[in-house]
Amino acid sequence: MKVLVPVKRVIDYNVKVRVKPDQTGVDLANVKMSMNPFCEIAVEEAVRLKEKGVVSEIVAVSIGPQQAQETIRTALAMGADRGILIQTDDDLEPLAVAKLLKAVVAEEAPELVLMGKQAIDGDNNATGQMMAALLGWPQATFASKVEIADGKATVTREIDGGLQTLEVALPAIVTADLRLNEPRYASLPNIMKAKKKPIDVKSTGDYGVDVSPRLKVLKVTEPPKRAGGIKVESAEQLVGKLKEAGVL
Amino acid sequence: MAVLVVAEHDNASVKDATNKTVTAALALSSDVDVLVAGLGAGAAAAAAAGIAGVRKVLHAEGAAFDQGVAEAVEGLIVPLMANYDAVLFAATATGKNAAPRVAAALDVSPISEIQEVVNASTFVRPIYAGNALETIETSDAKKVITVRTTAFAAAGTGGSASVEAVTAGAPSAAVTFKGAEIVKSDRPELAGAKRVVSGGRAMGSADEFHNVIEPLADKLGAAVGASRAAVDAGYAPNDYQVGQTGKVVAPELYVAVGISGAIQHLAGMKDSKVIVAINKDADAPIFAIADFGLVADYKSAVPELMGELAKAGL
């Protein structure tokens, strides 16, 4: 079966984010960019399913600038078979992304879409669920375990206070949470091989989808800074300070 | 405008997250209704009717609602939205699972995890794990919003809204609930706890985490949290994780033990009222945001702290 894995190029999660002085956004110039960590987990899961013989083909799709090709190459080096880049310099909202991905699904006809639960830039946690609704497919979000058999996915989900297990009929959308797996590092031979794997470059216009924004960013600001506190010398002094602060 | 709040509840009572979401909804409009969808949820619906400021409670019954199945929630809410201009969910696992599905069905851009209502179409929300705040204005006629509950005070009680039954459609055949493992604990729930004690990688083992962090948490009546490093190392389960990729907490007291303070952890707890850090490395970044820092090895500091707390009557 075929799996589609959407991947997003985002600011590397180890980079300290800086807000631009003119409040129009965060500074992305000369900043290290990487694949969104949750997308990496989704790619890894797809590759493991392929290694188990459950999956026959993995298609990695990214929507973003020309440099998002590098993100797709990372997925190809991890084990995806081919890539699709829908090239745009616009920062699309999850609704537009979900509509584009729905159009890709119509062309590719995958039985499973495996994707990250959220991107660490916009922190929306929305695209997978929206895609599922637009396609009329079942969803299993925040997955920490995925088993595929008999046209169904049995997914253990991270919910508040514990775990929930759902069985969803394929085709379905599964979004990956942190504990699903630990993504591999691509080996040098696989990185070389990935350079020869095909990437189809498309534009948003190719899909006949309305991607116009619904949200206007009025400003982006730094969160209020926490004033630094004091050092205490002992546990005794600490308890005294906590009493003074009224939290004991 | 009329606003619908989707209640978080356990059928018997409404969770605090619901009261907080009602507060956010009242900042949009004074016409706020609450939807209680559950199984045998009459008591929760009655409790929701008692939340101050609520106009009306809609009560729907169905097994799929009890399990928070997003497809069922979508099927219930989308037709109801003919009567509402906005729907608000608490940004919990259940709310985040269902809200975008409702938004897509209504062809609107969802607005995730708002922490401030500027006006009925303008909101402030954290991006980049709270390292930046964006103020956004929506042009959608209907709004689908999730609410970061730690940013809003809980609406009080004393209301006397009416409860109206609403009928739900047939559940989706494509999703089957197979089971749930909810961790049973006498400790408060991490997300809403007034006090949190978290341990980091310095613990060195799951046993040490269990033997050091949990007794201190119990002494303080606190929930237990952990840094991602401690979770990754297998010292603590994932649902203990506080941070960008885990839970965001804002308790009155947050005690970080053996946590260095990686950006991703700070993002999950920096809005706590009072932060205590215990770490033997005086240069650890956690001290830059801690109200009270104790530079000491946790191995001696935590037992001493336990002793001092006992002296203080805890």
Coordinates of C-alpha atoms in Angstrom, one line a residue:
Chain A
M1 CA 0.0 0.0 0.0
K2 CA 1.0 3.6 -0.6
V3 CA 1.6 6.1 2.2
L4 CA 1.7 9.8 1.8
V5 CA 3.9 11.7 4.3
P6 CA 3.6 15.5 4.3
V7 CA 6.7 17.2 5.7
K8 CA 7.4 20.8 6.7
R9 CA 10.5 22.9 6.6
V10 CA 10.7 24.9 9.9
I11 CA 13.2 26.7 12.0
D12 CA 15.4 24.1 13.7
Y13 CA 14.1 23.3 17.1
N14 CA 17.4 24.1 18.9
V15 CA 17.5 27.6 17.5
K16 CA 16.5 30.5 19.8
V17 CA 13.7 32.3 18.0
R18 CA 14.0 36.1 17.7
V19 CA 11.1 38.4 17.0
K20 CA 11.8 41.1 14.4
P21 CA 12.0 44.6 15.8
D22 CA 9.3 45.8 13.3
Q23 CA 6.9 43.1 14.8
T24 CA 6.1 41.6 11.4
G25 CA 7.3 38.1 12.3
V26 CA 10.3 36.1 13.5
D27 CA 13.7 36.5 12.0
L28 CA 14.3 33.6 9.6
A29 CA 17.3 35.1 7.8
N30 CA 20.5 33.0 8.2
V31 CA 18.8 30.7 10.7
K32 CA 19.2 26.9 10.5
M33 CA 16.1 25.2 9.1
S34 CA 15.3 21.6 9.5
M35 CA 12.4 19.1 9.0
N36 CA 9.7 19.6 11.7
P37 CA 10.5 17.0 14.4
F38 CA 7.0 15.6 14.3
C39 CA 7.2 15.2 10.5
E40 CA 10.5 13.3 11.0
I41 CA 8.7 10.9 13.3
A42 CA 6.0 10.4 10.7
V43 CA 8.6 9.6 8.0
E44 CA 10.3 7.2 10.3
E45 CA 7.1 5.4 11.0
A46 CA 6.3 5.1 7.3
V47 CA 9.8 3.7 6.7
R48 CA 9.4 1.1 9.5
L49 CA 6.1 0.1 7.9
K50 CA 7.9 -0.3 4.6
E51 CA 10.6 -2.4 6.2
K52 CA 7.9 -4.6 7.7
G53 CA 6.5 -5.2 4.3
V54 CA 3.2 -3.4 5.1
V55 CA 3.9 -0.4 2.9
S56 CA 5.1 -0.6 -0.7
E57 CA 5.7 3.1 -1.5
I58 CA 6.3 6.3 0.5
V59 CA 5.6 9.6 -1.1
A60 CA 6.9 12.7 0.8
V61 CA 5.2 15.9 0.0
S62 CA 6.1 19.4 1.1
I63 CA 4.5 22.8 0.6
G64 CA 7.0 25.7 0.8
P65 CA 9.8 27.6 -0.8
Q66 CA 12.3 26.1 -3.2
Q67 CA 14.6 25.2 -0.2
A68 CA 11.9 22.8 1.0
Q69 CA 13.4 20.4 -1.5
E70 CA 16.1 19.9 1.1
T71 CA 13.5 18.8 3.6
I72 CA 12.1 16.3 1.0
R73 CA 15.6 15.1 0.4
T74 CA 16.0 14.4 4.1
A75 CA 12.8 12.3 3.9
L76 CA 14.2 10.5 0.8
A77 CA 17.4 9.8 2.6
M78 CA 15.5 8.3 5.5
G79 CA 13.7 5.9 3.1
A80 CA 10.9 7.7 1.3
D81 CA 10.7 6.7 -2.4
R82 CA 9.9 10.0 -4.2
G83 CA 8.9 13.5 -3.5
I84 CA 6.4 16.2 -4.4
L85 CA 7.2 19.9 -3.8
I86 CA 4.3 22.4 -4.1
Q87 CA 6.4 25.4 -4.3
T88 CA 5.2 28.7 -2.8
D89 CA 6.8 31.6 -0.9
D90 CA 3.5 32.3 0.9
D91 CA 3.1 31.1 4.4
L92 CA -0.1 29.1 4.0
E93 CA -2.7 28.5 6.7
P94 CA -3.6 25.0 7.7
L95 CA -6.9 25.3 5.8
A96 CA -5.1 26.0 2.6
V97 CA -2.5 23.3 3.2
A98 CA -5.2 20.8 4.0
K99 CA -7.0 21.7 0.7
L100 CA -3.8 21.2 -1.3
L101 CA -3.0 17.9 0.4
K102 CA -6.5 16.8 -0.3
A103 CA -5.8 17.5 -4.0
V104 CA -2.5 15.5 -3.8
V105 CA -4.4 12.6 -2.2
A106 CA -6.9 12.7 -5.1
E107 CA -4.0 12.3 -7.5
E108 CA -1.9 9.8 -5.6
A109 CA -4.7 7.7 -3.9
P110 CA -2.7 6.6 -0.8
E111 CA -4.4 4.4 1.7
L112 CA -2.7 6.1 4.6
V113 CA -1.5 9.6 5.3
L114 CA 1.1 9.7 8.1
M115 CA 2.0 13.2 9.3
G116 CA 3.2 15.1 12.4
K117 CA 0.7 16.3 14.9
Q118 CA 1.9 19.8 14.6
A119 CA 4.6 22.0 13.2
I120 CA 6.8 23.8 15.8
D121 CA 6.5 27.2 14.0
G122 CA 2.8 28.0 13.9
D123 CA 2.0 25.4 16.6
N124 CA -1.5 25.0 15.1
N125 CA -2.0 21.3 15.5
A126 CA -4.7 21.4 12.8
T127 CA -3.7 20.3 9.3
G128 CA -4.2 16.5 9.8
Q129 CA -7.6 16.8 11.4
M130 CA -8.7 19.3 8.7
M131 CA -7.5 17.1 5.9
A132 CA -9.4 14.2 7.4
A133 CA -12.6 16.3 7.6
L134 CA -12.2 17.5 4.0
L135 CA -11.6 13.9 2.7
G136 CA -14.4 12.5 5.0
W137 CA -11.7 10.1 6.3
P138 CA -11.4 8.9 9.9
Q139 CA -8.5 10.3 11.9
A140 CA -6.3 9.0 14.7
T141 CA -4.3 11.9 16.1
F142 CA -1.4 12.0 18.6
A143 CA -0.3 8.4 17.8
S144 CA 2.2 6.6 20.0
K145 CA 1.7 3.2 18.4
V146 CA 0.4 2.2 14.9
E147 CA -0.4 -1.3 13.7
I148 CA -1.8 -1.9 10.2
A149 CA -3.7 -5.1 9.3
D150 CA -6.8 -6.1 7.3
G151 CA -7.5 -2.7 5.9
K152 CA -7.5 -1.1 9.3
A153 CA -5.1 0.9 11.5
T154 CA -5.1 0.2 15.2
V155 CA -3.7 3.4 16.8
T156 CA -2.8 4.1 20.4
R157 CA -3.2 7.8 21.1
E158 CA -1.8 10.1 23.7
I159 CA -4.7 11.7 25.5
D160 CA -4.9 13.7 28.7
G161 CA -4.3 11.4 31.6
G162 CA -3.3 8.3 29.6
L163 CA -3.8 6.4 26.4
Q164 CA -6.7 5.6 24.1
T165 CA -6.8 3.0 21.4
L166 CA -8.9 3.5 18.2
E167 CA -9.4 1.3 15.2
V168 CA -9.8 3.3 12.0
A169 CA -10.8 1.9 8.6
L170 CA -8.3 2.8 5.8
P171 CA -7.9 5.1 4.1
A172 CA -7.2 7.3 7.2
I173 CA -5.1 10.1 8.6
V174 CA -2.7 9.3 11.4
T175 CA -0.8 12.1 13.2
A176 CA 2.4 11.3 15.1
D177 CA 3.2 12.2 18.6
L178 CA 6.6 12.3 20.2
R179 CA 6.7 8.7 21.6
L180 CA 5.8 6.9 18.4
N181 CA 9.4 6.3 17.5
E182 CA 12.9 7.7 17.5
P183 CA 13.8 8.8 14.0
R184 CA 17.0 7.4 12.4
Y185 CA 19.9 9.4 11.1
A186 CA 20.2 9.0 7.4
S187 CA 23.4 7.1 6.5
L188 CA 25.8 8.6 4.0
P189 CA 25.1 6.0 1.3
N190 CA 21.4 6.7 1.7
I191 CA 21.9 10.5 1.5
M192 CA 23.8 9.8 -1.8
K193 CA 21.0 7.6 -3.1
A194 CA 18.4 10.2 -2.1
K195 CA 19.9 12.6 -4.6
K196 CA 18.9 10.4 -7.4
K197 CA 15.3 9.9 -6.2
P198 CA 12.7 12.0 -8.2
I199 CA 11.1 15.2 -6.8
D200 CA 8.1 16.6 -8.8
V201 CA 7.9 20.4 -8.5
K202 CA 4.4 21.8 -8.7
S203 CA 2.8 25.2 -7.9
T204 CA -0.2 25.9 -5.8
G205 CA -2.0 26.9 -9.0
D206 CA -1.7 23.4 -10.4
Y207 CA -4.3 22.1 -8.0
G208 CA -7.1 24.7 -8.6
V209 CA -7.5 25.2 -4.9
D210 CA -8.4 28.5 -3.1
V211 CA -5.4 29.2 -0.8
S212 CA -6.2 32.8 0.0
P213 CA -5.6 33.7 3.7
R214 CA -8.4 34.1 6.2
L215 CA -6.2 35.3 9.0
K216 CA -4.3 38.6 9.0
V217 CA -1.2 38.8 11.3
L218 CA -1.5 42.3 12.9
K219 CA 1.8 41.9 14.8
V220 CA 4.2 39.5 16.3
T221 CA 5.7 40.4 19.7
E222 CA 8.0 39.0 22.3
P223 CA 6.3 37.4 25.3
P224 CA 6.7 39.5 28.5
K225 CA 10.1 38.7 30.1
R226 CA 10.1 37.1 33.5
A227 CA 12.0 39.1 36.0
G228 CA 15.0 37.2 37.3
G229 CA 14.7 36.1 40.9
I230 CA 17.1 35.5 43.8
K231 CA 19.3 32.6 44.9
V232 CA 18.6 31.1 48.3
E233 CA 21.3 29.5 50.4
S234 CA 19.4 26.7 52.0
A235 CA 16.2 24.6 52.0
E236 CA 15.2 26.5 55.2
Q237 CA 15.5 29.9 53.5
L238 CA 13.6 28.5 50.5
V239 CA 10.6 27.4 52.6
G240 CA 10.6 30.8 54.3
K241 CA 10.5 32.6 50.9
L242 CA 7.8 30.3 49.6
K243 CA 5.7 31.1 52.7
E244 CA 6.3 34.8 52.2
A245 CA 5.1 34.4 48.6
G246 CA 2.0 32.8 49.8
V247 CA 2.3 29.6 47.8
L248 CA 2.7 27.1 50.7
Chain B
M1 CA -23.3 37.3 18.3
A2 CA -23.9 33.9 19.8
V3 CA -21.0 31.7 21.1
L4 CA -21.0 27.9 21.7
V5 CA -18.5 26.5 24.3
V6 CA -17.8 22.7 24.0
A7 CA -17.6 21.4 27.6
E8 CA -14.8 19.2 29.0
H9 CA -16.4 16.9 31.5
D10 CA -16.5 13.4 32.9
N11 CA -20.3 13.0 32.7
A12 CA -20.7 13.6 36.4
S13 CA -19.2 17.1 36.6
V14 CA -17.6 19.7 34.3
K15 CA -13.9 20.2 34.3
D16 CA -12.3 23.5 35.3
A17 CA -11.2 23.9 31.7
T18 CA -14.8 24.4 30.8
N19 CA -15.2 27.3 33.2
K20 CA -12.1 28.9 31.8
T21 CA -13.3 28.5 28.3
V22 CA -16.6 30.2 29.3
T23 CA -14.6 33.2 30.5
A24 CA -12.9 33.4 27.1
A25 CA -16.2 33.1 25.4
L26 CA -17.8 35.8 27.5
A27 CA -15.0 38.2 26.2
L28 CA -16.5 37.6 22.7
S29 CA -20.2 37.9 23.5
S30 CA -22.6 37.8 26.4
D31 CA -24.7 35.1 24.6
V32 CA -22.8 32.0 25.6
D33 CA -24.2 28.5 25.4
V34 CA -22.5 25.4 26.5
L35 CA -22.6 22.0 24.7
V36 CA -22.3 18.9 27.0
A37 CA -21.9 15.8 24.8
G38 CA -21.4 12.6 26.7
L39 CA -22.9 9.4 28.0
G40 CA -25.1 9.6 31.0
A41 CA -24.0 13.2 31.2
G42 CA -27.1 14.7 32.8
A43 CA -25.2 15.7 36.0
A44 CA -22.5 17.4 33.9
A45 CA -25.2 19.3 31.9
A46 CA -26.7 20.4 35.2
A47 CA -23.3 21.5 36.5
A48 CA -22.7 23.5 33.2
A49 CA -26.1 25.2 33.7
G50 CA -24.7 26.5 37.0
I51 CA -21.7 28.3 35.5
A52 CA -22.1 32.0 35.8
G53 CA -22.9 33.8 32.6
V54 CA -24.1 30.8 30.6
R55 CA -27.4 31.4 28.7
K56 CA -28.3 27.9 27.8
V57 CA -26.9 24.3 28.0
L58 CA -27.3 21.9 25.0
H59 CA -27.1 18.3 26.1
A60 CA -26.4 15.5 23.7
E61 CA -26.0 11.8 24.5
G62 CA -23.9 9.2 22.7
A63 CA -21.2 6.6 23.4
A64 CA -18.9 8.2 20.8
F65 CA -19.0 11.5 22.7
D66 CA -17.9 9.8 25.9
Q67 CA -14.7 8.7 24.1
G68 CA -14.2 12.1 22.5
V69 CA -14.3 10.6 18.9
A70 CA -13.7 13.6 16.7
E71 CA -15.8 12.4 13.8
A72 CA -18.9 12.2 16.1
V73 CA -18.2 15.7 17.6
E74 CA -17.9 17.1 14.1
G75 CA -21.2 15.5 13.1
L76 CA -22.9 17.0 16.2
I77 CA -21.5 20.5 16.1
V78 CA -21.5 21.4 12.4
P79 CA -25.3 21.5 12.1
L80 CA -25.6 23.4 15.4
M81 CA -23.3 26.1 14.0
A82 CA -26.2 27.4 11.9
N83 CA -27.2 29.2 15.2
Y84 CA -23.7 30.3 16.3
D85 CA -21.0 32.8 15.2
A86 CA -18.2 31.1 17.1
V87 CA -17.4 27.8 18.8
L88 CA -14.8 27.5 21.5
F89 CA -13.0 24.4 22.7
A90 CA -10.5 24.1 25.6
A91 CA -7.1 23.3 24.1
T92 CA -6.9 19.9 25.6
A93 CA -6.2 16.6 23.8
T94 CA -9.9 16.2 23.1
G95 CA -10.5 19.8 22.0
K96 CA -7.4 19.9 19.8
N97 CA -8.5 16.6 18.2
A98 CA -12.0 17.8 17.2
A99 CA -11.8 21.6 16.7
P100 CA -9.9 21.6 13.4
R101 CA -12.3 19.0 12.0
V102 CA -15.2 21.2 12.7
A103 CA -13.3 24.2 11.2
A104 CA -12.6 22.3 7.9
A105 CA -16.2 21.2 7.6
L106 CA -17.3 24.9 8.0
D107 CA -14.5 26.1 5.6
V108 CA -12.9 28.3 8.2
S109 CA -9.4 28.8 9.4
P110 CA -9.2 27.6 13.0
I111 CA -7.5 29.7 15.6
S112 CA -5.5 27.5 18.0
E113 CA -4.7 28.1 21.7
I114 CA -5.7 31.7 22.1
Q115 CA -4.4 33.3 25.3
E116 CA -6.1 36.7 24.9
V117 CA -9.3 38.0 23.3
V118 CA -8.6 41.5 21.8
N119 CA -12.0 41.8 20.3
A120 CA -14.5 39.4 18.7
S121 CA -12.4 38.8 15.7
T122 CA -8.8 39.5 17.0
F123 CA -6.9 37.2 19.3
V124 CA -3.4 36.7 20.7
R125 CA -1.8 33.2 20.5
P126 CA 1.6 31.8 21.2
I127 CA 3.7 30.6 18.3
Y128 CA 7.2 29.0 18.3
A129 CA 6.4 27.3 21.6
G130 CA 5.5 30.6 23.2
N131 CA 8.8 32.3 22.2
A132 CA 6.7 34.7 20.2
L133 CA 3.1 35.9 20.4
E134 CA 1.0 36.7 17.3
T135 CA -2.0 38.9 17.2
I136 CA -4.3 37.8 14.4
E137 CA -7.5 39.0 13.0
T138 CA -9.9 36.6 11.2
S139 CA -12.1 37.4 8.3
D140 CA -14.1 34.2 8.6
A141 CA -17.8 34.8 9.4
K142 CA -17.8 31.8 11.8
K143 CA -14.9 31.3 14.2
V144 CA -13.5 28.0 15.5
I145 CA -11.2 28.6 18.4
T146 CA -9.3 26.5 21.0
V147 CA -8.4 28.2 24.3
R148 CA -5.2 27.9 26.3
T149 CA -7.0 27.5 29.6
T150 CA -4.1 28.6 31.8
A151 CA -4.5 32.1 30.4
F152 CA -8.1 32.6 31.6
A153 CA -9.7 32.7 35.0
A154 CA -12.4 30.2 35.7
A155 CA -16.0 31.5 35.4
G156 CA -17.8 31.1 38.8
T157 CA -21.0 29.3 39.7
G158 CA -24.4 30.6 40.6
G159 CA -25.9 30.5 37.2
S160 CA -29.3 29.0 36.4
A161 CA -29.3 28.3 32.7
S162 CA -31.9 26.0 31.1
V163 CA -30.8 22.6 29.7
E164 CA -32.1 21.6 26.3
A165 CA -31.6 18.1 24.7
V166 CA -30.1 18.0 21.2
T167 CA -30.2 14.9 19.2
A168 CA -27.0 13.4 17.7
G169 CA -26.7 11.7 14.3
A170 CA -25.5 8.1 13.8
P171 CA -21.8 7.6 14.8
S172 CA -19.2 7.1 12.1
A173 CA -18.7 3.5 11.1
A174 CA -15.1 4.1 10.2
V175 CA -13.9 4.6 13.7
T176 CA -14.1 2.0 16.5
F177 CA -13.2 2.7 20.1
K178 CA -11.1 -0.2 21.4
G179 CA -10.1 0.9 24.8
A180 CA -8.4 3.4 27.1
E181 CA -5.8 3.2 29.8
I182 CA -6.2 6.2 32.0
V183 CA -3.5 6.4 34.6
K184 CA -5.2 6.3 38.1
S185 CA -3.5 8.6 40.5
D186 CA -4.3 10.4 43.7
R187 CA -2.2 13.3 42.5
P188 CA -3.8 16.3 40.8
E189 CA -4.0 16.3 37.0
L190 CA -0.8 17.9 35.6
A191 CA -2.4 20.4 33.3
G192 CA -4.6 22.0 36.0
A193 CA -2.6 21.4 39.1
K194 CA -1.9 24.3 41.6
R195 CA 1.5 22.9 42.3
V196 CA 3.9 20.9 40.1
V197 CA 7.2 19.2 40.9
S198 CA 9.2 18.2 37.9
G199 CA 12.4 16.2 37.5
G200 CA 15.0 16.3 34.9
R201 CA 17.8 14.2 33.4
A202 CA 19.9 14.7 36.5
M203 CA 17.8 12.0 38.2
G204 CA 19.8 9.4 36.2
S205 CA 17.2 6.6 36.5
A206 CA 13.5 5.8 36.7
D207 CA 14.0 4.6 40.3
E208 CA 15.7 7.8 41.3
F209 CA 12.9 9.8 39.7
H210 CA 10.3 7.7 41.6
N211 CA 12.2 7.9 44.9
V212 CA 13.0 11.7 44.8
I213 CA 10.4 13.5 42.8
E214 CA 7.2 11.7 43.8
P215 CA 7.6 12.0 47.6
L216 CA 8.3 15.7 47.2
A217 CA 5.3 16.1 45.0
D218 CA 3.1 14.2 47.5
K219 CA 4.4 16.3 50.4
L220 CA 3.3 19.4 48.5
G221 CA 0.1 17.9 47.1
A222 CA 1.5 18.5 43.7
A223 CA 1.3 16.9 40.3
V224 CA 4.4 15.3 38.9
G225 CA 6.1 16.6 35.7
A226 CA 9.3 15.9 33.8
S227 CA 11.5 17.5 31.3
R228 CA 11.7 16.0 27.8
A229 CA 15.2 14.8 28.5
A230 CA 13.9 12.8 31.4
V231 CA 11.1 11.3 29.3
D232 CA 13.4 10.5 26.4
A233 CA 15.8 8.8 28.8
G234 CA 12.9 6.7 30.1
Y235 CA 12.9 8.0 33.6
A236 CA 9.3 9.2 33.4
P237 CA 6.2 8.5 31.2
N238 CA 5.4 10.8 28.3
D239 CA 2.3 12.2 29.9
Y240 CA 4.5 13.7 32.6
Q241 CA 6.2 15.8 30.0
V242 CA 6.1 19.6 30.5
G243 CA 7.2 21.7 27.5
Q244 CA 6.8 22.6 23.9
T245 CA 6.0 19.1 22.9
G246 CA 4.3 18.1 26.1
K247 CA 1.9 19.9 28.5
V248 CA 1.8 23.6 29.1
V249 CA 1.3 24.4 32.8
A250 CA 0.9 27.5 34.8
P251 CA 0.6 26.5 38.5
E252 CA 1.0 28.7 41.5
L253 CA 4.2 26.9 42.4
Y254 CA 6.5 25.1 40.0
V255 CA 9.5 23.2 41.4
A256 CA 12.1 22.1 38.9
V257 CA 14.6 19.6 40.3
G258 CA 17.7 18.7 38.3
I259 CA 16.3 20.4 35.2
S260 CA 18.8 22.6 33.2
G261 CA 16.1 24.6 31.5
A262 CA 16.2 23.9 27.8
I263 CA 14.1 26.3 25.7
Q264 CA 11.6 23.6 25.0
H265 CA 11.0 23.0 28.7
L266 CA 10.8 26.7 29.6
A267 CA 8.1 27.1 27.0
G268 CA 5.9 24.8 29.0
M269 CA 6.2 26.3 32.5
K270 CA 7.4 29.9 32.3
D271 CA 4.0 31.3 33.0
S272 CA 3.9 29.6 36.5
K273 CA 3.4 32.1 39.3
V274 CA 6.4 31.1 41.4
I275 CA 9.2 29.0 40.0
V276 CA 11.7 27.2 42.2
A277 CA 14.9 25.7 40.7
I278 CA 17.2 23.2 42.4
N279 CA 20.3 22.4 40.4
K280 CA 23.9 21.9 41.2
D281 CA 25.0 23.9 38.1
A282 CA 24.9 27.6 39.0
D283 CA 24.9 28.5 35.3
A284 CA 21.9 26.4 34.4
P285 CA 19.5 28.5 32.2
I286 CA 16.6 27.6 34.6
F287 CA 18.0 30.0 37.2
A288 CA 17.4 32.9 34.8
I289 CA 13.7 32.5 35.1
A290 CA 13.4 31.1 38.6
D291 CA 12.1 33.2 41.4
F292 CA 14.0 31.2 43.9
G293 CA 17.1 29.3 42.9
L294 CA 18.9 26.8 45.2
V295 CA 22.4 25.9 43.8
A296 CA 22.8 22.4 45.3
D297 CA 22.9 18.7 44.5
Y298 CA 19.3 17.5 44.6
K299 CA 20.4 14.4 46.5
S300 CA 21.0 16.5 49.6
A301 CA 18.7 19.4 48.8
V302 CA 15.5 17.5 48.3
P303 CA 15.7 15.6 51.6
E304 CA 16.5 18.9 53.4
L305 CA 13.5 20.5 51.7
M306 CA 11.3 17.6 52.8
G307 CA 12.5 18.1 56.3
E308 CA 11.8 21.9 56.2
L309 CA 8.4 21.4 54.7
A310 CA 7.6 18.9 57.5
K311 CA 8.7 21.5 60.1
A312 CA 6.4 24.0 58.3
G313 CA 3.5 21.6 58.9
L314 CA 3.2 20.0 55.5

